[in-house]
Structures are given as C-alpha cells and as structure tokens.
JSON list of C-alpha atoms in Angstrom, two decimals:
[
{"chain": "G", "resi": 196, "resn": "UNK", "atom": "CA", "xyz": [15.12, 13.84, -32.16]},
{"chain": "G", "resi": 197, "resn": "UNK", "atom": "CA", "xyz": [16.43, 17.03, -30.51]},
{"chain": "G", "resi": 198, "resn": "UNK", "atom": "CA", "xyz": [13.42, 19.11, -31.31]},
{"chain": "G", "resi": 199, "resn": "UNK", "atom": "CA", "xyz": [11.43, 15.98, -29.84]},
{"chain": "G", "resi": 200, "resn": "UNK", "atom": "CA", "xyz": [13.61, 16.35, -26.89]},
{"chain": "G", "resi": 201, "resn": "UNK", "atom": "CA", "xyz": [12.90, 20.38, -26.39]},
{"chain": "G", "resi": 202, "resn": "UNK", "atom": "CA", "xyz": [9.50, 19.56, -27.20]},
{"chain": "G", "resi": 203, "resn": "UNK", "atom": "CA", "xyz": [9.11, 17.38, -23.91]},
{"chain": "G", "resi": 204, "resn": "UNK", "atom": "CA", "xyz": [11.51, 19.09, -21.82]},
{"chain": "G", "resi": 205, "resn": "UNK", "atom": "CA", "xyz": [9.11, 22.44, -22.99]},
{"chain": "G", "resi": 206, "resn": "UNK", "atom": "CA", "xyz": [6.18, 20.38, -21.81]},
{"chain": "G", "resi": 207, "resn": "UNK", "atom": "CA", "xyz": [7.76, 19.17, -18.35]},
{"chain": "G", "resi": 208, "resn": "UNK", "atom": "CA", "xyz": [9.02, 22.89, -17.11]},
{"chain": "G", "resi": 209, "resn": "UNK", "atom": "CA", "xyz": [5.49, 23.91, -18.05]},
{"chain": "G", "resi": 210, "resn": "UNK", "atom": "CA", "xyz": [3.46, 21.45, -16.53]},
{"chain": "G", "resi": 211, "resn": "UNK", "atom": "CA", "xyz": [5.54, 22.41, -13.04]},
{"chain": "G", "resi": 212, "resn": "UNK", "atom": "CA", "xyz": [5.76, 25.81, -13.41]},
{"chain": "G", "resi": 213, "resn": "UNK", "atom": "CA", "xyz": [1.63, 25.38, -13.83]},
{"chain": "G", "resi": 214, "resn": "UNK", "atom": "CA", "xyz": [1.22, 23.18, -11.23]},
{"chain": "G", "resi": 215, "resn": "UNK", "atom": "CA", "xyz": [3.48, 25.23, -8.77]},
{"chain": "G", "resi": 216, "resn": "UNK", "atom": "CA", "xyz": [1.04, 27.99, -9.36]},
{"chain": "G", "resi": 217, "resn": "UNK", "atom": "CA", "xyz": [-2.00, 26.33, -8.87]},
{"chain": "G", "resi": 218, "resn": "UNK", "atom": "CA", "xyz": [-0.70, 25.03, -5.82]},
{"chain": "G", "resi": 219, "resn": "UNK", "atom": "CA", "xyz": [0.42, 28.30, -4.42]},
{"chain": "G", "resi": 220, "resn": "UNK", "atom": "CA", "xyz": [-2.99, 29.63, -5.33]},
{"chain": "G", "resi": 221, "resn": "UNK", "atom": "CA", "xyz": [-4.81, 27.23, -3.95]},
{"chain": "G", "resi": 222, "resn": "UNK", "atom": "CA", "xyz": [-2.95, 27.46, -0.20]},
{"chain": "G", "resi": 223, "resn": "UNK", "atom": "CA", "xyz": [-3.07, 31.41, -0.11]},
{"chain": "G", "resi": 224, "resn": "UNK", "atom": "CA", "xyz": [-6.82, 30.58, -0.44]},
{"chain": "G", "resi": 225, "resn": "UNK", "atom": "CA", "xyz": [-6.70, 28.59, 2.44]},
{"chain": "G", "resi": 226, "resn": "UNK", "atom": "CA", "xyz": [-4.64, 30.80, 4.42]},
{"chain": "G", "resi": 227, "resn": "UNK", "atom": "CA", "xyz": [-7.62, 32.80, 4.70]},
{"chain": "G", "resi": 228, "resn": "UNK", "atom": "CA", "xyz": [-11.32, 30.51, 4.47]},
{"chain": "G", "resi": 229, "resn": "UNK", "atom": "CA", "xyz": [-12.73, 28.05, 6.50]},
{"chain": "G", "resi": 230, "resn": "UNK", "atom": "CA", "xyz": [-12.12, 24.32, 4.07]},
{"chain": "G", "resi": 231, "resn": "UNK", "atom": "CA", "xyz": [-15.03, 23.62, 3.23]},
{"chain": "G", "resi": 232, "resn": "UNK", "atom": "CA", "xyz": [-14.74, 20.00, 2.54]},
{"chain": "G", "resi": 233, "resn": "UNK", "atom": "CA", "xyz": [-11.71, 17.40, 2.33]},
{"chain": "G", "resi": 234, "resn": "UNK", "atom": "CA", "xyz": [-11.49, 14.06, -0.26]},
{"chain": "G", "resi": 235, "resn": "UNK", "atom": "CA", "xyz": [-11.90, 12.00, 3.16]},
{"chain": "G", "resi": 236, "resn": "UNK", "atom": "CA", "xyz": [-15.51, 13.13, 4.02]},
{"chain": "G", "resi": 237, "resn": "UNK", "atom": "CA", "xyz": [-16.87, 12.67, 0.40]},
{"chain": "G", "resi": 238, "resn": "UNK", "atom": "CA", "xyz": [-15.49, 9.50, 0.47]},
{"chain": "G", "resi": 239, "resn": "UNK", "atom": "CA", "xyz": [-17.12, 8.55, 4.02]},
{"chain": "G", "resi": 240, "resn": "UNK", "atom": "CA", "xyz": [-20.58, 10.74, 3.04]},
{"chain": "G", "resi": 241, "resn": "UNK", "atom": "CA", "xyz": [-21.20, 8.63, 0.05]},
{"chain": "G", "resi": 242, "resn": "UNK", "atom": "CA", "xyz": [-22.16, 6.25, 2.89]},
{"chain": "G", "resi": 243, "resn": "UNK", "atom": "CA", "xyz": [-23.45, 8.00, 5.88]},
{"chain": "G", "resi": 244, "resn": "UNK", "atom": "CA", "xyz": [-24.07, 11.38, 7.37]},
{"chain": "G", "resi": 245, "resn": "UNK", "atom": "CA", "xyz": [-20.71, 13.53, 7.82]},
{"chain": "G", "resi": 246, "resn": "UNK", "atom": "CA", "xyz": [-20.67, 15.75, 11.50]},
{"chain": "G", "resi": 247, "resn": "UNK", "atom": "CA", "xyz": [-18.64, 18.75, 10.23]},
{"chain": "G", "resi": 248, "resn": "UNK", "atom": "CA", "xyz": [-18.72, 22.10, 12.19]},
{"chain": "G", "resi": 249, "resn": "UNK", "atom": "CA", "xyz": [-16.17, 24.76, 11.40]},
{"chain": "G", "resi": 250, "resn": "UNK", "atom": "CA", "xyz": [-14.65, 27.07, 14.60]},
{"chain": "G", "resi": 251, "resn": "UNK", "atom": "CA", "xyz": [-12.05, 29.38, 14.23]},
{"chain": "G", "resi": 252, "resn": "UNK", "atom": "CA", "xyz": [-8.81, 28.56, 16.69]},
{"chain": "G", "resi": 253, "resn": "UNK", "atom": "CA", "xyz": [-10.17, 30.74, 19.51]},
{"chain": "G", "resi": 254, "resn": "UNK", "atom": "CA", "xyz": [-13.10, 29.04, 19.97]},
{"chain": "G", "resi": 255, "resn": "UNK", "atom": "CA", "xyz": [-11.53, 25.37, 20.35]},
{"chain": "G", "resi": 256, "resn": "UNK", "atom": "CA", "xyz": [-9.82, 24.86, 23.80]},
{"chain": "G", "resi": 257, "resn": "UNK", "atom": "CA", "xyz": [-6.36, 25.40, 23.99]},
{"chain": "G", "resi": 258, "resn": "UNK", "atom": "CA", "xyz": [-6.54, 22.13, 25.86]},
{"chain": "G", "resi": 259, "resn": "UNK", "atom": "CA", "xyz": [-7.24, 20.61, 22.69]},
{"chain": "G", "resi": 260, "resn": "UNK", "atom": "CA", "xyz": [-4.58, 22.29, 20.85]},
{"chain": "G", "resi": 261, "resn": "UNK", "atom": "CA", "xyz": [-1.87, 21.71, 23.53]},
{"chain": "G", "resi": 262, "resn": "UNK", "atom": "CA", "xyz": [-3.26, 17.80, 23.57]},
{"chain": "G", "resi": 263, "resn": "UNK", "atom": "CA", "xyz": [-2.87, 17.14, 19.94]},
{"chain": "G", "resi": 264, "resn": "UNK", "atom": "CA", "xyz": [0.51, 18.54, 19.85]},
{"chain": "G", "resi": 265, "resn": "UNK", "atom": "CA", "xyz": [1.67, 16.47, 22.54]},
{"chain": "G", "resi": 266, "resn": "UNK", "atom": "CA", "xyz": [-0.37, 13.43, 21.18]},
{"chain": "G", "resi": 267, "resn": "UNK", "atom": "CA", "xyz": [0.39, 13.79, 17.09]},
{"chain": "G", "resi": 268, "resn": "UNK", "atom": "CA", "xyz": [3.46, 16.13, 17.05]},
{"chain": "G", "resi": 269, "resn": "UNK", "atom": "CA", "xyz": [5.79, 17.31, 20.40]},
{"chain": "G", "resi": 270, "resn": "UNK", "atom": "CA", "xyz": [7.96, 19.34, 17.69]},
{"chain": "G", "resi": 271, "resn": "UNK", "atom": "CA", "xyz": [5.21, 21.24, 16.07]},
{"chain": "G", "resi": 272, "resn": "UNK", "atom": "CA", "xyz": [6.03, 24.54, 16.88]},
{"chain": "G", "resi": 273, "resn": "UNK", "atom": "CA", "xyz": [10.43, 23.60, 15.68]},
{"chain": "G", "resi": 274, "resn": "UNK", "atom": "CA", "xyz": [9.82, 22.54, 12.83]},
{"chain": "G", "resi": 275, "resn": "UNK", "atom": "CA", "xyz": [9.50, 23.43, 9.19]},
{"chain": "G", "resi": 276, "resn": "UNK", "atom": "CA", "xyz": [6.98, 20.41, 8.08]},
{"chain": "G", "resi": 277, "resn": "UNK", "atom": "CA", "xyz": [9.09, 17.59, 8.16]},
{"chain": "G", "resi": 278, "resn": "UNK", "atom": "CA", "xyz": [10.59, 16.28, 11.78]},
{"chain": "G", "resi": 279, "resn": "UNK", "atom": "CA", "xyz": [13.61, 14.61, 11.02]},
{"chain": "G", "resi": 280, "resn": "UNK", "atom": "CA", "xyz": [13.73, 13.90, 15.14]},
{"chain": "G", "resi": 281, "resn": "UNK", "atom": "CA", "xyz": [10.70, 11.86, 14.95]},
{"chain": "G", "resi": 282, "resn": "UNK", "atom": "CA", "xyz": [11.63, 9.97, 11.44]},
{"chain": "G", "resi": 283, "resn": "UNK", "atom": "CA", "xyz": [14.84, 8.97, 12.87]},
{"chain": "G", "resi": 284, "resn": "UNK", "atom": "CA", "xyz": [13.31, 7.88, 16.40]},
{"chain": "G", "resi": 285, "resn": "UNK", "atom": "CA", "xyz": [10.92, 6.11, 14.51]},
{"chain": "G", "resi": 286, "resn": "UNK", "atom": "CA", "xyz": [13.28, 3.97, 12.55]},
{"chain": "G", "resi": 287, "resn": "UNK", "atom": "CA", "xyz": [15.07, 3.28, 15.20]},
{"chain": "G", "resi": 288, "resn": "UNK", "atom": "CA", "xyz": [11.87, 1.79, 17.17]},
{"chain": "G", "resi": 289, "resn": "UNK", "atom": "CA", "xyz": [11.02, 0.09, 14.08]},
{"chain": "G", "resi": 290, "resn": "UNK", "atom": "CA", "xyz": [14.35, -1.33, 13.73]},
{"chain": "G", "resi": 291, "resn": "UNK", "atom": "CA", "xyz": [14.39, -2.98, 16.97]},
{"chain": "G", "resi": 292, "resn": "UNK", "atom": "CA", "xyz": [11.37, -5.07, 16.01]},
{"chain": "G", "resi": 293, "resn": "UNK", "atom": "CA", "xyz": [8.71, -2.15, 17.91]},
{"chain": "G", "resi": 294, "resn": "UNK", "atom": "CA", "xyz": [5.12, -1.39, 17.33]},
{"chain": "G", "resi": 295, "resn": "UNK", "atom": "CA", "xyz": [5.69, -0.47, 13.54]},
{"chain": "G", "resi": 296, "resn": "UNK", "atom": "CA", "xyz": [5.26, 3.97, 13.91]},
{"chain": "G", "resi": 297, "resn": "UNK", "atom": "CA", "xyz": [5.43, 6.64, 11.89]},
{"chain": "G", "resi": 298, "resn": "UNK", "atom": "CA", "xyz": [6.68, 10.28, 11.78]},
{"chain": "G", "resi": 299, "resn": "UNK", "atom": "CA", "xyz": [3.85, 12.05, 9.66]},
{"chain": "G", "resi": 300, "resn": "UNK", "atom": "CA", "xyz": [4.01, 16.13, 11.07]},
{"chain": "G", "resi": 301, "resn": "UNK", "atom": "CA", "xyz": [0.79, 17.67, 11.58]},
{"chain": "G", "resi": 302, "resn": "UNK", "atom": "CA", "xyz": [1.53, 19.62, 8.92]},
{"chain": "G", "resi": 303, "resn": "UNK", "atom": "CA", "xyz": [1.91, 16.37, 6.77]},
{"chain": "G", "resi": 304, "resn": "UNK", "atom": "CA", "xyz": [-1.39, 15.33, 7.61]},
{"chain": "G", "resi": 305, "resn": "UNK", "atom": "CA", "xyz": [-3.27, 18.94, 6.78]},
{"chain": "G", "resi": 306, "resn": "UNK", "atom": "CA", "xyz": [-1.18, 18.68, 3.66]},
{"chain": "G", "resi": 307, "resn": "UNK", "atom": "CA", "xyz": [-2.94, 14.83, 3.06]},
{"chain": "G", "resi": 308, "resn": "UNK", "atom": "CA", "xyz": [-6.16, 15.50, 3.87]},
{"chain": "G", "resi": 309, "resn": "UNK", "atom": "CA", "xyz": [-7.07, 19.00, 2.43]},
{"chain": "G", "resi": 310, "resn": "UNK", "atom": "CA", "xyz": [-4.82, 18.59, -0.81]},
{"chain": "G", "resi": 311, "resn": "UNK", "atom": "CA", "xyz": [-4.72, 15.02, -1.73]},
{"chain": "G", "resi": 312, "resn": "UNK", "atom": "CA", "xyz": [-6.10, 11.87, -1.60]},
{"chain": "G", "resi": 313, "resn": "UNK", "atom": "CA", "xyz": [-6.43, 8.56, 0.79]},
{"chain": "G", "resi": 314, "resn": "UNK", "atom": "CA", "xyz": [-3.37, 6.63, -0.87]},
{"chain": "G", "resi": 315, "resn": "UNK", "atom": "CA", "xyz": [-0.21, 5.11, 0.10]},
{"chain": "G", "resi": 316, "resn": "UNK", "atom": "CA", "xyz": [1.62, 5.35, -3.12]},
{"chain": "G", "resi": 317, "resn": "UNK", "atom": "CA", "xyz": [5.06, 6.84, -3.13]},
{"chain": "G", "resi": 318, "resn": "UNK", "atom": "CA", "xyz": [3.74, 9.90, -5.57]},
{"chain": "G", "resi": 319, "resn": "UNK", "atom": "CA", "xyz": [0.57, 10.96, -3.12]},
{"chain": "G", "resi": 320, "resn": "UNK", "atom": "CA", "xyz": [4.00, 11.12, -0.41]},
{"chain": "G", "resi": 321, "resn": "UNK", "atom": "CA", "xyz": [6.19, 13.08, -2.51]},
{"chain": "G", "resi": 322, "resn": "UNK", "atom": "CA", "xyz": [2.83, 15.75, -2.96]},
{"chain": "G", "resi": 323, "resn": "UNK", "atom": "CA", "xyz": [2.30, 15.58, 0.62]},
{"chain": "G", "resi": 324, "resn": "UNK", "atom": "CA", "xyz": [5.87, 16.47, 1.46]},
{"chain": "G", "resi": 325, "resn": "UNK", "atom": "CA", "xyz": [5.98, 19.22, -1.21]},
{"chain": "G", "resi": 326, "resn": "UNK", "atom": "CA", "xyz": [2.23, 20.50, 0.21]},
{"chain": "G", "resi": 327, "resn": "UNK", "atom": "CA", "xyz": [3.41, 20.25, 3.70]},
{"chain": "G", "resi": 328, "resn": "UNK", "atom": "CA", "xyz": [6.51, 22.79, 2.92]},
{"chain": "G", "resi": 329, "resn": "UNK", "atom": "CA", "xyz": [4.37, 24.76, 1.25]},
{"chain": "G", "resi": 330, "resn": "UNK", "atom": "CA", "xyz": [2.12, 25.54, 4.14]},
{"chain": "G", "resi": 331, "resn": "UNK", "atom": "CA", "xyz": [4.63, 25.74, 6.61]},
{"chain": "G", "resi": 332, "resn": "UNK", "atom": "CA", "xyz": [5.90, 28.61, 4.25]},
{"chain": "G", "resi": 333, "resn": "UNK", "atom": "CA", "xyz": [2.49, 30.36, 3.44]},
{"chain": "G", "resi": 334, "resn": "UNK", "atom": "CA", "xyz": [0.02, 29.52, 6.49]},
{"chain": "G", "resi": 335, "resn": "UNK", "atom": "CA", "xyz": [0.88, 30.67, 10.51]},
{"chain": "G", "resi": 336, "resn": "UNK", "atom": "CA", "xyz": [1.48, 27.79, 13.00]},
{"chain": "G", "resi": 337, "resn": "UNK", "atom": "CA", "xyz": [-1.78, 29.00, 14.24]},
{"chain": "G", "resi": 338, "resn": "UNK", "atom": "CA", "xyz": [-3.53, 28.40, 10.84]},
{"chain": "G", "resi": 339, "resn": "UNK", "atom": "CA", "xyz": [-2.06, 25.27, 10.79]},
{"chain": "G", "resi": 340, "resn": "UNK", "atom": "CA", "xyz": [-3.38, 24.04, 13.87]},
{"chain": "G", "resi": 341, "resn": "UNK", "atom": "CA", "xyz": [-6.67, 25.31, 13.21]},
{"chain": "G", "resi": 342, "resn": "UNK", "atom": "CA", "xyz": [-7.23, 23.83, 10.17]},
{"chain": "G", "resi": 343, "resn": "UNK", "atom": "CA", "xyz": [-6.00, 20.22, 11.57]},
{"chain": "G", "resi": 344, "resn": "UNK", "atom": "CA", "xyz": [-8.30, 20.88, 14.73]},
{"chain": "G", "resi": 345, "resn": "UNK", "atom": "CA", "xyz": [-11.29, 21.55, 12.26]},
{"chain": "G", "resi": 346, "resn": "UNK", "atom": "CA", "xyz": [-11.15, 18.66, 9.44]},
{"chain": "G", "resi": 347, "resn": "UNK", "atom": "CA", "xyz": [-8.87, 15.59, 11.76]},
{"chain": "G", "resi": 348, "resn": "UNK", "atom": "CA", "xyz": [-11.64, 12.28, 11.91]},
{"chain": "G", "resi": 349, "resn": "UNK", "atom": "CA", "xyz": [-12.26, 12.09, 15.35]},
{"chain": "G", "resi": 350, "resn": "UNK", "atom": "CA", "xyz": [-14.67, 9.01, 14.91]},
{"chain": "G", "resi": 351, "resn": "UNK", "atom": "CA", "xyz": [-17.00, 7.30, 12.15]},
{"chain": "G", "resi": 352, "resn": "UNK", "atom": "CA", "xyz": [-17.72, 10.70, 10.15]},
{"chain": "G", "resi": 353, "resn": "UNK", "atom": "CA", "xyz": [-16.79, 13.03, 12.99]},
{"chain": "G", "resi": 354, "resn": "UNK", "atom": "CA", "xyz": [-15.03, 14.95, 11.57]},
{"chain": "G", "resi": 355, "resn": "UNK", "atom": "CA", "xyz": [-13.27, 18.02, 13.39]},
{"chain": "G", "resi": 356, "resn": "UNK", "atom": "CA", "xyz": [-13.18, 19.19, 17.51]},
{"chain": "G", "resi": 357, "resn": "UNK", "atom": "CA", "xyz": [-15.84, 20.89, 17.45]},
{"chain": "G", "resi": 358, "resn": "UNK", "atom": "CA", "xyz": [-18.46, 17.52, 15.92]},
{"chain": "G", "resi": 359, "resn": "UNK", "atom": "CA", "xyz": [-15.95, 15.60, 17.92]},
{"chain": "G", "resi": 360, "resn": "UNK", "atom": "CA", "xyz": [-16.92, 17.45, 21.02]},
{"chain": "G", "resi": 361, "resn": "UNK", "atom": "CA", "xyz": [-20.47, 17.34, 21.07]},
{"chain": "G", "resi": 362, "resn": "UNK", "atom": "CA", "xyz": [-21.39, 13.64, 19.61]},
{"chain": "G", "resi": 363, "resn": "UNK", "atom": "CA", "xyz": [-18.95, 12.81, 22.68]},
{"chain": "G", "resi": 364, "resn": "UNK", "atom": "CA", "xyz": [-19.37, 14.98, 25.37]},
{"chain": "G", "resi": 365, "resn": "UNK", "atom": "CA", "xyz": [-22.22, 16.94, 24.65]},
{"chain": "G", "resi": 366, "resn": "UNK", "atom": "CA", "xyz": [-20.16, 20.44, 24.93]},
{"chain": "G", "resi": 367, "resn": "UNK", "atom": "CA", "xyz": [-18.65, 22.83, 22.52]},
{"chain": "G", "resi": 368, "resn": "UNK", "atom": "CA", "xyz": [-14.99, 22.90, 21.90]},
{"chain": "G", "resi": 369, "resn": "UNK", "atom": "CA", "xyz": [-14.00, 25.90, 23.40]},
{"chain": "G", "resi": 370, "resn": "UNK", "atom": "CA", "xyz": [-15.38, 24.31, 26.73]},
{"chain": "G", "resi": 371, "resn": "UNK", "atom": "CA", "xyz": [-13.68, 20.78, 27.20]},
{"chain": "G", "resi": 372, "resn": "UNK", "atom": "CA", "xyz": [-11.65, 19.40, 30.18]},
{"chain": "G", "resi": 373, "resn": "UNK", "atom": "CA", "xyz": [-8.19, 18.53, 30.09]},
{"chain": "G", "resi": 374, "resn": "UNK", "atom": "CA", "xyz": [-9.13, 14.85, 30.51]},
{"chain": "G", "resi": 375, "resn": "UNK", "atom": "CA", "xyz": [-11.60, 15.39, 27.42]},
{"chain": "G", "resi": 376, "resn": "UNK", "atom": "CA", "xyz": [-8.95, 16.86, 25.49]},
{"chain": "G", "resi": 377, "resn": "UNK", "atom": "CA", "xyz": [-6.31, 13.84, 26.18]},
{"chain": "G", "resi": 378, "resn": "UNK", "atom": "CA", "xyz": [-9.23, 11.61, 25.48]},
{"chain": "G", "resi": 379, "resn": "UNK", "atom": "CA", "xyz": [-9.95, 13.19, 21.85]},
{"chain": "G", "resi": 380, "resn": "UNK", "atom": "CA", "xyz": [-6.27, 13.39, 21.22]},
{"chain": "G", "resi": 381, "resn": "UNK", "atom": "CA", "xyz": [-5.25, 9.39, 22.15]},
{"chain": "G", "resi": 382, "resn": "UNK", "atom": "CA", "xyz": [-8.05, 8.19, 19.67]},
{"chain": "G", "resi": 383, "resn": "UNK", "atom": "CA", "xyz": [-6.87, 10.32, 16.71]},
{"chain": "G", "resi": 384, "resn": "UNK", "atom": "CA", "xyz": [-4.07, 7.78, 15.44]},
{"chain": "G", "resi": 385, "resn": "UNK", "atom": "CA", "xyz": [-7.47, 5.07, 14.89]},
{"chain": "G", "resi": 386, "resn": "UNK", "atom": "CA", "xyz": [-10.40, 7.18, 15.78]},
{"chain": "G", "resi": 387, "resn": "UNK", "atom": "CA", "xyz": [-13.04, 4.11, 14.10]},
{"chain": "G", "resi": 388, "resn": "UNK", "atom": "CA", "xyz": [-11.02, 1.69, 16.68]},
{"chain": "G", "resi": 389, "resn": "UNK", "atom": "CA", "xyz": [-11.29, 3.46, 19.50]},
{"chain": "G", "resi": 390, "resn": "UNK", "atom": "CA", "xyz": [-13.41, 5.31, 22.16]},
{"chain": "G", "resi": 391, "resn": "UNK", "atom": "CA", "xyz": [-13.06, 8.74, 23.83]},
{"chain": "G", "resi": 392, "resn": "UNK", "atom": "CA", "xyz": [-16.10, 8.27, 25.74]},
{"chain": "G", "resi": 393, "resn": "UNK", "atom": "CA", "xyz": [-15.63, 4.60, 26.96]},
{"chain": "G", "resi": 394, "resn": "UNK", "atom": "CA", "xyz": [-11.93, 4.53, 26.62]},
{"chain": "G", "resi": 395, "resn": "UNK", "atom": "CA", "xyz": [-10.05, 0.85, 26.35]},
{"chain": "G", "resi": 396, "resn": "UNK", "atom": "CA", "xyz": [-7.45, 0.34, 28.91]},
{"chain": "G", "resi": 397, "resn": "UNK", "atom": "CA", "xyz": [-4.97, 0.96, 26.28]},
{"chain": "G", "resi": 398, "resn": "UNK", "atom": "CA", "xyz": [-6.67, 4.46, 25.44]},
{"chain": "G", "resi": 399, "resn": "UNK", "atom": "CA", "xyz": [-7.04, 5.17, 29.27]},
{"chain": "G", "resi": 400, "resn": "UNK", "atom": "CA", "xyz": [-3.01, 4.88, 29.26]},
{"chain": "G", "resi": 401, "resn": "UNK", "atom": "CA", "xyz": [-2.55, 7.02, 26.90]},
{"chain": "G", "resi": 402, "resn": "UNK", "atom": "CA", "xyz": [-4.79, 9.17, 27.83]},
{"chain": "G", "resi": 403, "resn": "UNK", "atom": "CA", "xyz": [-2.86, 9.76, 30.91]},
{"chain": "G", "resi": 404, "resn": "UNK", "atom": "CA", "xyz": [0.89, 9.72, 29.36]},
{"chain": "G", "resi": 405, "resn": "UNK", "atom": "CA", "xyz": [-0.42, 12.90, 27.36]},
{"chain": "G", "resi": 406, "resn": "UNK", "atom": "CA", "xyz": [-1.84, 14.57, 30.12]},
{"chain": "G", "resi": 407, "resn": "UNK", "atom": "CA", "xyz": [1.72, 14.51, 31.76]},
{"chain": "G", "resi": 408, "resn": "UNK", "atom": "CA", "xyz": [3.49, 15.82, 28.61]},
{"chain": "G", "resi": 409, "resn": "UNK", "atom": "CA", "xyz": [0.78, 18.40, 28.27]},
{"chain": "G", "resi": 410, "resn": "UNK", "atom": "CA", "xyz": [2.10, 19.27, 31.81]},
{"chain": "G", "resi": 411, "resn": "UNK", "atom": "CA", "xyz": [5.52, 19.13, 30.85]},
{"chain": "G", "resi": 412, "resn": "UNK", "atom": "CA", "xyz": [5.28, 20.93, 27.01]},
{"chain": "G", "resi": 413, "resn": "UNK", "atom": "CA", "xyz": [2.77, 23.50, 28.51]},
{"chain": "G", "resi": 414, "resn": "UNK", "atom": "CA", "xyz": [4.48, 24.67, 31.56]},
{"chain": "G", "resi": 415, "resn": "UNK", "atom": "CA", "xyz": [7.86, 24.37, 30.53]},
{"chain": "G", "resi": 416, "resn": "UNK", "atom": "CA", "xyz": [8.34, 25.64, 26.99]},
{"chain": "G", "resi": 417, "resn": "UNK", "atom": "CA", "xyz": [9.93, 28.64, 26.52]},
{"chain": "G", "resi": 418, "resn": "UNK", "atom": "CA", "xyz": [10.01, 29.14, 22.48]},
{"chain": "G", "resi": 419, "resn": "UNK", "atom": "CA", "xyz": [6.49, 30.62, 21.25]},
{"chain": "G", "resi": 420, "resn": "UNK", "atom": "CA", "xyz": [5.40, 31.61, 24.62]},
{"chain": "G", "resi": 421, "resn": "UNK", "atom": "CA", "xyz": [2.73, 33.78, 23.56]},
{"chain": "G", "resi": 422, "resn": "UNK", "atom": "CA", "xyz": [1.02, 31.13, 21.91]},
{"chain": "G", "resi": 423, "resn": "UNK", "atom": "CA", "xyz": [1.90, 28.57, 24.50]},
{"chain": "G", "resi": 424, "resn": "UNK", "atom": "CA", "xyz": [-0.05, 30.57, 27.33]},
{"chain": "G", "resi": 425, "resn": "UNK", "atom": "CA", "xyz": [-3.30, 30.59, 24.99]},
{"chain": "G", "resi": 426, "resn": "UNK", "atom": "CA", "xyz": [-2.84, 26.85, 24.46]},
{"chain": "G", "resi": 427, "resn": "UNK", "atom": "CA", "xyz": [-3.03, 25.94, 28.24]},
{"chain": "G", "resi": 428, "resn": "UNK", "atom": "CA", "xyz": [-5.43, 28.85, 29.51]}
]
C-alpha cells in the first residue's frame, strides 16, 4: 500500500513538474513569434474562411490599444493577471440582480485563447488562471497587448485589428480613428452580435462611454507614461 502510495505521489510531482516545463517553454516561445494560430480559428475555419493578419504593436493604432483597455480591462497596466477590483465590482453588480458580468483580465483571455480551449469547465479556469500568471511573469505588458490585439474575434472569423480593420473600414490598423477604435472595442464582448460598422443604439452608447474614458485613462494616467503617450499618439 505505501509503495502504491509513493508510486502515485512519484507520478503526480512528475506529471507537474513536466507540465510546468512545457508550459514555461511554450510561453518563452511566444514571448518572441508572431501565434500563428489559436484553438478558436480551427474551430471556426472548419466552417468558413478565417481573416487573420499578424502586425507587430507599432503598427496597430495606439487608439486601438488605449480603446481595448478602457473597453476590456481599465486596470491592465496594475495588475498582475488577475483584477481582484473588477471580480469584486462584478459580484457586487451581480448581486444586486445586474446585467450578469464578468472580470476576465486581458491577460485571462490571451491565456484562453492561445493556450487552451473554448470551455467553461472549472479545470480549463484553473489553466487559464495559472497561464495568465504565467505571462504576466514572462511576456511585457506590451507583448501582452499585442498578442490580444492580433488573435481577439472581432467578427464572424475576423480575427485580430488588423482583419478587423480592413473587412470594416477598409484601412490598416495603424491608421484608424478614435471613433473606429471605440467602435472595434464595444463589439469585442459579442463581436457575432454586433456591428462596428452599423452600430446598434446600444453599441453607439458604448461606443461613446469609451471614448470618454479613453479621454480620461489617456490624458490623465500617470503610472507607465511612456507607454501611455504611444497609446494615444
């Protein structure tokens, strides 16, 4: 029985300890190459053509950047991965009987969609928690965001600003307006739903709320002011 025990406790540390280092591996990897593909876009190419066009971070508008932060994740550039602000605010709104929210980081979501797979079970969120830390320790905020800007669904298989900005606006990424921007960044929580080019009332609202907090997170921040001033040039 107690060399049964060792034998599986053996097993365990080693199956972590492997897994740990395959994991590590594969970020550093990533730290450094475009992705070249995510589990979303096989899944959506096995029924129709996938728009997916790699840019590196200075060639997407800082617009953009500063929109989707304001839009996904105000307390990108605080936090380690996880935003305990946002988890609590969010239970509180969803206590109160709210539009049910969540408080995924954009970290979390890089971690989901370039690691893992489409799934709500509590294991696929315990691996994108523990892939989420790990980027946050590995990757720059920079590579963070660029990666998210490159392989986020912007519509039905759009995948990434710079596909985003041309099936929409007929421009490249480094070249959108902030009212473009806002528009790409209010469809991103149900980009099959909704419209940045014909945007619902709804959209149009938020649209506008985000342009304000772009105003208000881009002219007023004063932690990571370097790369603040390249977001809203």
């Amino acid at each position: 029985m107690k060399k049964a025990l060792n034998h599986i406790l053996k097993t365990t540390v080693g199956f972590v300890l492997l897994f740990n280092i395959i994991s590590l591996i594969w970020v550093i990897i990533y730290a450094f190459i475009p992705i070249p593909i995510t589990k979303l876009m096989v899944i959506e190419g096995q029924e129709k053509d996938i728009k997916y066009e790699w840019r590196n971070l200075d060639q997407i508008s800082g617009r953009l950047q500063l929109a989707v932060m304001c839009a996904e994740d105000q307390y990108f550039l605080l936090h380690n991965g996880l935003d305990f602000r946002s988890i609590k605010q969010a239970e509180e709104v969803n206590k109160r009987g709210g539009n049910m929210r969540g408080a995924s980081t954009i970290s979390q979501q890089v971690a989901k969609n370039v690691f893992l797979w489409p799934d709500r079970t509590y294991l696929r969120k315990a691996a994108e928690l523990y892939f989420a830390l790990l980027i946050e320790m590995v990757w720059s905020k920079e590579r963070i965001m660029e990666v998210y800007l490159n392989i986020a669904e912007f519509g039905d298989g759009i995948f990434g600003a710079e596909a985003a900005s041309q099936a929409y606006f007929k421009r490249s990424a480094d070249g959108i307006s902030i009212t473009q921007a806002a528009r790409l960044a209010a469809i991103l929580p149900s980009p099959k739903r909704y419209s940045a080019v014909a945007p619902s009332p709804y959209v149009q609202k938020r649209v506008e709320w985000i342009k304000k907090q772009m105003w208000y997170w881009g002219y007023k921040m004063t932690y990571e002011e370097e790369f603040v001033k390249k977001m809203i040039k």
